[in-house]
Coordinates of C-alpha atoms in Angstrom, one line a residue:
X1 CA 22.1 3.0 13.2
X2 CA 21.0 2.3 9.5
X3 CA 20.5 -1.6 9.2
X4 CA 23.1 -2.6 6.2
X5 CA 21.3 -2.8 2.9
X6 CA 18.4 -0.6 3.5
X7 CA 17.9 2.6 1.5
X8 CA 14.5 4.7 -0.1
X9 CA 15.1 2.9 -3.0
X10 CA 15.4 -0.5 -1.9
X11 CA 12.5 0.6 1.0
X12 CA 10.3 2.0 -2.3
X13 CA 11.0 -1.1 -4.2
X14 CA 9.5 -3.3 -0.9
X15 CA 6.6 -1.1 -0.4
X16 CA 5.6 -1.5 -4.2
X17 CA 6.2 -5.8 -3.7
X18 CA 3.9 -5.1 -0.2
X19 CA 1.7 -3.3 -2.0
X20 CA 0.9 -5.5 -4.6
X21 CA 0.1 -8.1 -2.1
X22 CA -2.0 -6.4 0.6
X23 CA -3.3 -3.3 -1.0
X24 CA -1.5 0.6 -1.8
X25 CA -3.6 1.4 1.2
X26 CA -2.2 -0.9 3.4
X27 CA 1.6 0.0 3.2
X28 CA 3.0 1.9 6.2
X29 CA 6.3 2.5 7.4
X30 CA 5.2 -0.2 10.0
X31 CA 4.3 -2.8 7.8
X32 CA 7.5 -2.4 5.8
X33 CA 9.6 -2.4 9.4
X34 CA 8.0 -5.8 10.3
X35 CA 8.7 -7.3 6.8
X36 CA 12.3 -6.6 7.5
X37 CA 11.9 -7.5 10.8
X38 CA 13.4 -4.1 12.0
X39 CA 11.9 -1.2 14.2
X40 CA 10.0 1.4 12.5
X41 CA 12.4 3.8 13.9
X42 CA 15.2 2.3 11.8
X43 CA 13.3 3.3 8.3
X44 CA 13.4 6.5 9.5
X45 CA 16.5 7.4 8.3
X46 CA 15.6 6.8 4.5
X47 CA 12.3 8.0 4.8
X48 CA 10.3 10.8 6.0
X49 CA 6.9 9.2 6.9
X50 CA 4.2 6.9 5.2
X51 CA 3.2 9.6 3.1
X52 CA 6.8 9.8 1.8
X53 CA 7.0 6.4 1.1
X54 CA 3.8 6.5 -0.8
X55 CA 5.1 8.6 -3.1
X56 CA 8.2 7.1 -3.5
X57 CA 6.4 3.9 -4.7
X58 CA 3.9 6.4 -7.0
X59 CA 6.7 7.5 -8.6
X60 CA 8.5 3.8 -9.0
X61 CA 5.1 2.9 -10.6
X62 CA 5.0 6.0 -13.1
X63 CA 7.9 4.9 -14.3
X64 CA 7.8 1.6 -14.6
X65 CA 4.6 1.8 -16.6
X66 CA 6.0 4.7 -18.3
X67 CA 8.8 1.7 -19.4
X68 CA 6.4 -0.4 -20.6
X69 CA 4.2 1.9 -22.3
X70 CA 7.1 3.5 -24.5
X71 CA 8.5 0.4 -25.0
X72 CA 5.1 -1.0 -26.1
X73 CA 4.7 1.9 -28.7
X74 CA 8.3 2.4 -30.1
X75 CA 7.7 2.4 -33.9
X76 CA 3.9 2.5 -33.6
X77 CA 1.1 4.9 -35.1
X78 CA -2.5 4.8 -35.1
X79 CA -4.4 2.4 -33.9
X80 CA -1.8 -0.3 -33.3
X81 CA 0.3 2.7 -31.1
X82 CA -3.1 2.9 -29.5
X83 CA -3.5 -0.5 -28.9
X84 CA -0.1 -0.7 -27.9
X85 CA -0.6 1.7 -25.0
X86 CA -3.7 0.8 -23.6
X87 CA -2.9 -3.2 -23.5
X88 CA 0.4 -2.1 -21.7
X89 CA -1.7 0.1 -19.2
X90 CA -3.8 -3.1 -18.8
X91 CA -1.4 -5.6 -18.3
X92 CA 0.6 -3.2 -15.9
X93 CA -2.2 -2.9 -14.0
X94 CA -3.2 -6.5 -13.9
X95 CA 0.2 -7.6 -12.9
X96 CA 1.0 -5.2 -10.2
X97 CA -2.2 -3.8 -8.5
X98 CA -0.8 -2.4 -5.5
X99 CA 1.5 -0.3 -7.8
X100 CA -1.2 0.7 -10.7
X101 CA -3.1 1.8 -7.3
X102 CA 0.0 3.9 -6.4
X103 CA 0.3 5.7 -9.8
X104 CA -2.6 6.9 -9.3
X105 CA -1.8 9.0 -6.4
X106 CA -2.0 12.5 -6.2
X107 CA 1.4 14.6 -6.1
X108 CA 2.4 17.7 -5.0
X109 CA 2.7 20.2 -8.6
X110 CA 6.5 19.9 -8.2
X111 CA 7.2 16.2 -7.8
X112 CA 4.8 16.1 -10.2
X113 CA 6.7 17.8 -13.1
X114 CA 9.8 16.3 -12.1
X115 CA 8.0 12.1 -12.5
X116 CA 7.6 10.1 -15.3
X117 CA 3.9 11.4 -15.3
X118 CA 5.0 14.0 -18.2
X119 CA 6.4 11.1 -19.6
X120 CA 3.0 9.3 -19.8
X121 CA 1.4 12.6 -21.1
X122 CA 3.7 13.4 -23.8
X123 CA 3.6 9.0 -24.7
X124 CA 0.0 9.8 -24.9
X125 CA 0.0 12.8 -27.4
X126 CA 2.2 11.3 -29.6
X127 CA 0.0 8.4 -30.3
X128 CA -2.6 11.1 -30.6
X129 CA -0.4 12.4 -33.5
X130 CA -1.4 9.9 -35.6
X131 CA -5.3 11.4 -35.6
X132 CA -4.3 14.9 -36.2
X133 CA -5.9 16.4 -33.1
X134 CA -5.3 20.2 -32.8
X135 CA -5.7 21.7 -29.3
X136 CA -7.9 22.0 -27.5
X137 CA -9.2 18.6 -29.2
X138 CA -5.6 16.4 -27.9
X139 CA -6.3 17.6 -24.4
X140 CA -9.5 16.8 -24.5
X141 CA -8.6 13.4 -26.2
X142 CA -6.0 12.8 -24.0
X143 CA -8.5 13.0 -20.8
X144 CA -10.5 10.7 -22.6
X145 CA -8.2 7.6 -23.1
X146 CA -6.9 7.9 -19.8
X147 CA -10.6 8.0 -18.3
X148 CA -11.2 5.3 -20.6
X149 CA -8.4 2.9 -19.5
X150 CA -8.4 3.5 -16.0
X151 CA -12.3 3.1 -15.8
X152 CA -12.1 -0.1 -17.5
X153 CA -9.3 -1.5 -15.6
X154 CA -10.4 -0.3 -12.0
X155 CA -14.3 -1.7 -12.8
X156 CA -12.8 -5.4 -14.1
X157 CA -9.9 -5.5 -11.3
X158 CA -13.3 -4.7 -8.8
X159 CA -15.0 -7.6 -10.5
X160 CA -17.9 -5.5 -11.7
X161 CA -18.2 -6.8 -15.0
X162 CA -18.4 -10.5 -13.8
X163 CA -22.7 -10.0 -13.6
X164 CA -22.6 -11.3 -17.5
X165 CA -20.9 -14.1 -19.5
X166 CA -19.3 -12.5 -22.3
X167 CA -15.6 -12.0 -21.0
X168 CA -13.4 -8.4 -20.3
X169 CA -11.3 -10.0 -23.2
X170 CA -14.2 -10.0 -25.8
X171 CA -14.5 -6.3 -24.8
X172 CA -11.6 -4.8 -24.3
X173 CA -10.8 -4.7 -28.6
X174 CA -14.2 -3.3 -29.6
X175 CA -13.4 -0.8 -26.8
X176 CA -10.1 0.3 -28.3
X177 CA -12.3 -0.3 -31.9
X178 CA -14.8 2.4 -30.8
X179 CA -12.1 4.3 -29.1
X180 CA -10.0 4.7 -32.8
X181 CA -13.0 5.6 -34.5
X182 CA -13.7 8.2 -32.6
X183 CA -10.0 9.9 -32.7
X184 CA -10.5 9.6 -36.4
X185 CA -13.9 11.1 -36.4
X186 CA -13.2 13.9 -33.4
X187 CA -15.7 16.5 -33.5
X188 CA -14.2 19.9 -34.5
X189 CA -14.7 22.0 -30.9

């Protein structure tokens, strides 16, 4: 029987809390059963496996941060929709690890399609706009800001730019600085 209250979104919504605390990679249907104090059998019913909750909380984080990051740019062009966008990223990803960790997971091509990851692309693009990118340059452009933004924030959330004095926060804007004068100045393919 179905303990009263539980359901995959309330079970998703746990596992992205867990996951913040211990680690994406630590969340299991087993460590959400004991946090409810319930047998692993009982989540059964709402979810498929561990991998199905994973991606339950993957797509929970897209859109969360696909939330933000609109709200964040509504209105915006150029640099300050840039700037917009990638301090969202960042402060998603500082505030909820275990989730940022989960958005990153890889999804089958269907679920894919169907999750606020095309929102994040087409967010993306249209702060690209601004910059006048044709294709192939935007797609190009695109893969660029997100390796950008996800490098930076996975090599300071790892600590591995603590080896110097000068701070991530001093960084970070000459980052986005180099990062706008490049869009403006995109070399023609």
């Amino acid at each position: 029987m179905a303990r009263v209250g539980l359901n995959a979104e309330r079970l998703a919504r746990a596992g992205a809390e867990l996951a913040d605390q211990v680690g994406f990679d630590k969340v299991t249907v087993s460590a959400l059963a004991r946090q409810f104090g319930v047998k692993d059998a009982s989540l059964y019913s709402h979810v498929k496996n561990s991998q199905d909750l994973k991606t339950r909380i993957a797509l929970l984080a897209l859109e969360e941060l696909a939330d933000r990051v609109g709200a964040a740019i509504a209105g915006r062009a150029g640099r300050d929709a840039l700037t917009a966008f990638a301090d969202a990223y960042r402060d998603y990803a500082r505030e909820h690890p275990g989730r940022y960790a989960a958005a990153q997971l890889q999804l089958d091509p269907d679920t894919a399609r169907a999750s606020a990851a095309v929102r994040h692309s087409r967010m993306t693009r249209a702060i690209l706009r601004g910059y006048h990118l044709a294709e192939p340059d935007e797609t190009d452009a695109v893969r660029l800001l997100g390796s950008t933004f996800h490098g930076y924030v996975t090599l300071e959330r790892a600590g591995s730019f603590q080896h110097t004095p000068r701070g991530t926060e001093a960084t970070w804007p000459r980052i986005l600085d180099a990062l706008d004068a490049l869009l403006r100045n995109w070399p023609k393919a």
